[in-house]
Tab-separated table of C-alpha atoms and ligand atoms in Angstrom:
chain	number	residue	atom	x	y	z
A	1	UNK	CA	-86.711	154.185	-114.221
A	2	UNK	CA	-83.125	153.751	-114.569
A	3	UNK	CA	-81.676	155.337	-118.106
A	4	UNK	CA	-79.421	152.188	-117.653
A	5	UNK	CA	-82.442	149.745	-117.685
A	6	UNK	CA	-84.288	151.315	-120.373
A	7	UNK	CA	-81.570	151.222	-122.655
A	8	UNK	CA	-80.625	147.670	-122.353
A	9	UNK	CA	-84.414	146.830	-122.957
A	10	UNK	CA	-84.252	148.743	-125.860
A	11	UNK	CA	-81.507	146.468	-127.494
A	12	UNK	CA	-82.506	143.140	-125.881
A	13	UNK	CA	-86.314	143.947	-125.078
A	14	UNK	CA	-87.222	141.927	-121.815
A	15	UNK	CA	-90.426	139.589	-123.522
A	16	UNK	CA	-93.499	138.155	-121.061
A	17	UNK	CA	-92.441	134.712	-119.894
A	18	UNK	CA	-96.538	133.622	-120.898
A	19	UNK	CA	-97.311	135.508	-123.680
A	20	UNK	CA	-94.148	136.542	-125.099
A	21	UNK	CA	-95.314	140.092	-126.192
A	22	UNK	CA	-91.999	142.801	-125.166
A	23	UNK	CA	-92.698	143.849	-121.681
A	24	UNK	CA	-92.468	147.870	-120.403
A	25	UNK	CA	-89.827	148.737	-118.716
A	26	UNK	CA	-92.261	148.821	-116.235
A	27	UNK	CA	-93.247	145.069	-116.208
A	28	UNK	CA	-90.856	142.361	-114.765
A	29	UNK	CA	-91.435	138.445	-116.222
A	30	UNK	CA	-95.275	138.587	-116.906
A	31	UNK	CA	-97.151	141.252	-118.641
A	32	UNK	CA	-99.980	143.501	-117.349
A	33	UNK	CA	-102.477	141.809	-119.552
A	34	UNK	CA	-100.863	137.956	-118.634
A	35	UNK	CA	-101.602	138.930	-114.901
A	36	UNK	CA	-104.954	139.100	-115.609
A	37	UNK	CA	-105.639	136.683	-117.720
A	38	UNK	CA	-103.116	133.577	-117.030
A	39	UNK	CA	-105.670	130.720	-116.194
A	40	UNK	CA	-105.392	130.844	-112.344
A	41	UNK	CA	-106.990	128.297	-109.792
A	42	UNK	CA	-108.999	130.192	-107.091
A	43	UNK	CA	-107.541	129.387	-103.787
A	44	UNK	CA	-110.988	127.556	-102.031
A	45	UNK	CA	-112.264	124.778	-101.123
A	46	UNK	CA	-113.804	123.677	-104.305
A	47	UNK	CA	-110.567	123.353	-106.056
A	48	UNK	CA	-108.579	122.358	-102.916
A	49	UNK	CA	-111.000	119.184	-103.054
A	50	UNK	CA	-110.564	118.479	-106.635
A	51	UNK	CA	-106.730	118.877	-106.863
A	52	UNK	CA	-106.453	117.036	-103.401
A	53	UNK	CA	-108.093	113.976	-105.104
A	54	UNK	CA	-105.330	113.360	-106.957
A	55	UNK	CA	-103.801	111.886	-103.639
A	56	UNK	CA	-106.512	110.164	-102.027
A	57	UNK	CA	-106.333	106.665	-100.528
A	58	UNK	CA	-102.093	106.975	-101.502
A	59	UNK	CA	-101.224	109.727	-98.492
A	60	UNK	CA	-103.194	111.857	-96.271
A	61	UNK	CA	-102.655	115.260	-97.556
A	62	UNK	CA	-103.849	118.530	-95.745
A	63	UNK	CA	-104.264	120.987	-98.287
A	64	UNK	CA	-103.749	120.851	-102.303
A	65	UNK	CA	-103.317	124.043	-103.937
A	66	UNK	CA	-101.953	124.687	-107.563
A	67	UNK	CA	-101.508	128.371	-108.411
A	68	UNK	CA	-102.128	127.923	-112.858
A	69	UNK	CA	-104.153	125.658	-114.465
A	70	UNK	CA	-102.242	123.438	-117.142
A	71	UNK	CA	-102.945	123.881	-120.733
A	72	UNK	CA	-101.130	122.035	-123.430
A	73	UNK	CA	-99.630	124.545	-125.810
A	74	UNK	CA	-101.130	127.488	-123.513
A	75	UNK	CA	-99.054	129.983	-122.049
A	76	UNK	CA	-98.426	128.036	-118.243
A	77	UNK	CA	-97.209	125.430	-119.981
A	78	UNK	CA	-94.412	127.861	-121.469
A	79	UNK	CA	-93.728	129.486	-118.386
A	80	UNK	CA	-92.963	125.869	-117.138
A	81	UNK	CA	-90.809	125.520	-119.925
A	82	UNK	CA	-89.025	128.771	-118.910
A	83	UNK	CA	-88.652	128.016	-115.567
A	84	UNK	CA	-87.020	124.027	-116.500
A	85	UNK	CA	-84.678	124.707	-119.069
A	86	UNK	CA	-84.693	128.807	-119.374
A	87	UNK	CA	-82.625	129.569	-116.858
A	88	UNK	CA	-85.359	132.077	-114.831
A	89	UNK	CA	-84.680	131.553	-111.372
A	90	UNK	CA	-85.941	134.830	-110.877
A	91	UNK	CA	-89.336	134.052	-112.614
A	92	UNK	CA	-89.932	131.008	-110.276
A	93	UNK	CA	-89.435	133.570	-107.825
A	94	UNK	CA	-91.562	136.057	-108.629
A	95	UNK	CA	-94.326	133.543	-109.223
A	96	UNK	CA	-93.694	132.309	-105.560
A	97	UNK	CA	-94.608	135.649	-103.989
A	98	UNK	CA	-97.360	136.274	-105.966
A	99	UNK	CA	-99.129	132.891	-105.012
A	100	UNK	CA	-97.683	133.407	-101.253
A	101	UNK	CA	-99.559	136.729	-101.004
A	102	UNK	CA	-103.084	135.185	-102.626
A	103	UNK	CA	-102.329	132.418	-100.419
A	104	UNK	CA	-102.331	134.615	-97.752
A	105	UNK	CA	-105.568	135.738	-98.055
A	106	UNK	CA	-107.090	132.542	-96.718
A	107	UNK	CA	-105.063	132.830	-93.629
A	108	UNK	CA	-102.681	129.478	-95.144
A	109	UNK	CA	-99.235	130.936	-93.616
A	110	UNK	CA	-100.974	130.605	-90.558
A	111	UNK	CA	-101.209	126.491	-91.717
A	112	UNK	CA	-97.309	125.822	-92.404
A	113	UNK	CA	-94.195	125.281	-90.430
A	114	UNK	CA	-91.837	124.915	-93.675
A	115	UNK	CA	-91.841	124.545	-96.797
A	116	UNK	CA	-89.549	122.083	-98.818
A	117	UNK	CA	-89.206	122.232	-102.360
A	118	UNK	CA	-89.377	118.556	-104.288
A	119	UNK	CA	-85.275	118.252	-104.705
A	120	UNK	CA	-83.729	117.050	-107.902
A	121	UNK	CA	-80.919	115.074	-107.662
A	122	UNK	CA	-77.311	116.211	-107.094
A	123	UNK	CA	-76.055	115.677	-110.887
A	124	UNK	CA	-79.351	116.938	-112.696
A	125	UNK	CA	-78.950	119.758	-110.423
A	126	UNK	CA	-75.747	120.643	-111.049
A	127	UNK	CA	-76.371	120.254	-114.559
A	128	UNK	CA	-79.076	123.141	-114.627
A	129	UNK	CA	-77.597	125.141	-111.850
A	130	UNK	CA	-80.734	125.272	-110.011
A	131	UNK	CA	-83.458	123.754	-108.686
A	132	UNK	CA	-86.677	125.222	-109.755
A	133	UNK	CA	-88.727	124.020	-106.583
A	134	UNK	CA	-86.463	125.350	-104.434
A	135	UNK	CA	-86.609	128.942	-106.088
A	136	UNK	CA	-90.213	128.497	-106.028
A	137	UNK	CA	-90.263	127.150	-102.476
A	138	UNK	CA	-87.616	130.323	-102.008
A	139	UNK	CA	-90.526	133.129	-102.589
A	140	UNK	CA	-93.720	131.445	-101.284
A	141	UNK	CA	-91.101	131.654	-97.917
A	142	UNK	CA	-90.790	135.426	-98.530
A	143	UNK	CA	-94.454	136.405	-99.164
A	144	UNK	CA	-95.491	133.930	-96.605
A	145	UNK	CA	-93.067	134.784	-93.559
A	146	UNK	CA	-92.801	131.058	-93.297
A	147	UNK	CA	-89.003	129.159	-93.550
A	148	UNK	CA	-87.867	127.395	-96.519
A	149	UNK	CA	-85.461	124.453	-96.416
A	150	UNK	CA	-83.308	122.838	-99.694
A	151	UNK	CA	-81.312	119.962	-97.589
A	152	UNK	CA	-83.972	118.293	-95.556
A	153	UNK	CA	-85.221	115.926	-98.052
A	154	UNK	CA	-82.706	114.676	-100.728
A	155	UNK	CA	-83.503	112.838	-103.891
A	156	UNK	CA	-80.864	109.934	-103.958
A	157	UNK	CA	-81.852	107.706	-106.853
A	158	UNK	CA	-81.696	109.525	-110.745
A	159	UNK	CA	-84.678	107.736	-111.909
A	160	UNK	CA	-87.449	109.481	-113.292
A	161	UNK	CA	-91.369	109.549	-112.978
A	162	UNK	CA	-92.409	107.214	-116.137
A	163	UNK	CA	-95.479	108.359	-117.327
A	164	UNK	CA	-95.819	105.222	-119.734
A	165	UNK	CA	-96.036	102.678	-116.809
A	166	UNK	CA	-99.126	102.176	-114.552
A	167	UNK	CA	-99.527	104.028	-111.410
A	168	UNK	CA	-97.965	101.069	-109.303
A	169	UNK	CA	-95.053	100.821	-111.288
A	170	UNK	CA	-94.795	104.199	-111.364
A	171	UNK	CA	-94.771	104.299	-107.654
A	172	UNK	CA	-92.266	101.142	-107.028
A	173	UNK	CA	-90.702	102.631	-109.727
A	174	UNK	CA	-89.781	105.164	-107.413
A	175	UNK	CA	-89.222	103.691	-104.270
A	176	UNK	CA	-86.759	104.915	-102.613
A	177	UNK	CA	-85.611	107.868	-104.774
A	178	UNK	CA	-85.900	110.319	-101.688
A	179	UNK	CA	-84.367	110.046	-98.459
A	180	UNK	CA	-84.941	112.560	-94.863
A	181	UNK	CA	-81.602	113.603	-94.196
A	182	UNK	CA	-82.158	116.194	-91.320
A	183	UNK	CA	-85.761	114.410	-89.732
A	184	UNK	CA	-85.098	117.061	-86.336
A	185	UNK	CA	-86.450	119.282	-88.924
A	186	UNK	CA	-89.193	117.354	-90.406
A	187	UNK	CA	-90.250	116.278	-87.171
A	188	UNK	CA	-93.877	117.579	-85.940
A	189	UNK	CA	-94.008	120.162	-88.669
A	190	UNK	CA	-96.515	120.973	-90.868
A	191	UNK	CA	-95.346	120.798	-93.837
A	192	UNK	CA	-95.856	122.723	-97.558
A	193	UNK	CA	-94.206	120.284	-100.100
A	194	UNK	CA	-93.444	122.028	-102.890
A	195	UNK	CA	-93.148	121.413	-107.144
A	196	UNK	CA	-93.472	122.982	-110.568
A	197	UNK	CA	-96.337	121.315	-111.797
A	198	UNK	CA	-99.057	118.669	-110.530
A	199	UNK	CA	-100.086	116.033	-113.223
A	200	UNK	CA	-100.310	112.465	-111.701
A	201	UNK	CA	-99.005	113.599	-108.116
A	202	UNK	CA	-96.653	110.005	-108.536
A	203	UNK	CA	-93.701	111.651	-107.333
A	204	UNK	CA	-94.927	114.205	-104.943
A	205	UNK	CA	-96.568	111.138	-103.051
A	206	UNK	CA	-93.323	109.447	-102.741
A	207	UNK	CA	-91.606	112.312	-101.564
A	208	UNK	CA	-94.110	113.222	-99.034
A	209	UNK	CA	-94.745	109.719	-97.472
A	210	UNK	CA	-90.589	110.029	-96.935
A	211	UNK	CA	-91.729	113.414	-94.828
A	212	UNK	CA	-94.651	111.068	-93.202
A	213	UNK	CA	-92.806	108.574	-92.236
A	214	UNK	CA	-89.946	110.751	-90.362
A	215	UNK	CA	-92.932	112.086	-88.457
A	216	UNK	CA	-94.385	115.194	-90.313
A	217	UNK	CA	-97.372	116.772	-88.377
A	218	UNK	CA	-99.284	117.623	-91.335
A	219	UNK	CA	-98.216	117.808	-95.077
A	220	UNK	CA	-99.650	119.906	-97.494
A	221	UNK	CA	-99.012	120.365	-101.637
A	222	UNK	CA	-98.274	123.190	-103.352
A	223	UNK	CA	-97.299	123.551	-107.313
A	224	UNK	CA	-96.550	126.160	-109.454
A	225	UNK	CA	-99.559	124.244	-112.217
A	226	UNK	CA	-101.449	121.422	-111.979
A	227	UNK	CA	-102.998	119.588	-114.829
A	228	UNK	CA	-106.615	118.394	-114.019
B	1	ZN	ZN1	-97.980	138.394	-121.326
């Protein structure tokens, strides 16, 4: 361990982004004891069915796999917090590879061409200095040995998913908000759509019928949580 490290930990201790207990200097974002215990999903078919649900009869989607199961008030929902409006890039990351490698267990890099992280749009990103899709998106592509893309699919519109308004709305709602700007890439690939968290799916399924319609192969979901 670095004498440099440890003494900056010891005057601004490094806390667990789920629990919020100091970590070691031996720990980096989640605790020993959060690793073990954050509510994952197990990567089969039994919760691949029930998360894929979510989009049936809207788009054909391959695959559905969410790595943490949603609480309200429990500690994925602060790591989402963290990783909106914390500034922990690295943390989005880090939670990236992790799933990548589990994900890798069930042979799934074997399943994607690219993966392409739900974009925000210009301004909002600008305003946060990141995207955290993209840097979640950024280490699924590292554990997975599979390519990552951030300017295939843009978000042009600023409007928001509504959660007040029926699932139409919702979805006319948000017509048009995303736009293929590079379809030679999008073009006969399978594809691993990527966000931080799956609740009614309403704007993953108008992002990914944009990546259907400019002639995606295959398109699979992947989210950092997912509310059931
Ligand atoms: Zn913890």
């Amino acid at each position: 361990m670095n004498p440099l490290n440890l003494a900056k930990d010891l005057f601004f201790p490094r806390i667990c982004a789920a629990c919020e207990n100091i970590l070691t200097p031996y720990e980096n974002h989640i605790c020993v004891s959060c690793h073990i215990h954050l509510p994952k999903f197990t990567p089969d078919d039994i919760t691949k069915e029930i998360l894929s649900k979510k989009f049936w009869g809207k788009i054909p989607v391959k695959n559905t796999y969410s790595f943490l199961q949603f609480t309200k008030n429990g500690p994925v929902q602060r790591i989402l917090h963290q990783l909106k409006y914390r500034n922990k890039t690295e943390l989005a990351v880090y939670l990236g590879k992790w799933f990548g490698n589990e994900l890798k267990i069930n042979d799934f890099d074997k399943e994607i061409d690219l993966i392409i992280g739900v974009p925000l749009h210009p301004v909002k990103k600008k305003r946060r200095g990141y995207n955290q899709a993209d840097c979640f998106a950024k280490g699924l592509s590292e554990s997975l040995q599979v390519p990552y893309n951030e300017e295939a699919l843009i978000r042009v519109s600023f409007t928001e998913t509504q959660t007040n308004k029926s699932r139409f709305k919702r979805f006319r709602n948000m017509e048009g908000v995303f736009e293929v700007e590079k379809p030679d890439l999008i073009k006969n690939k399978r594809i691993a759509l990527v966000d931080d968290v799956l609740t009614t799916g309403a704007t993953l399924e108008v992002a990914g019928l944009e990546l259907l319609k400019a002639g995606c192969q295959e398109l699979s979901i992947l989210t950092i949580a997912a509310a059931l």
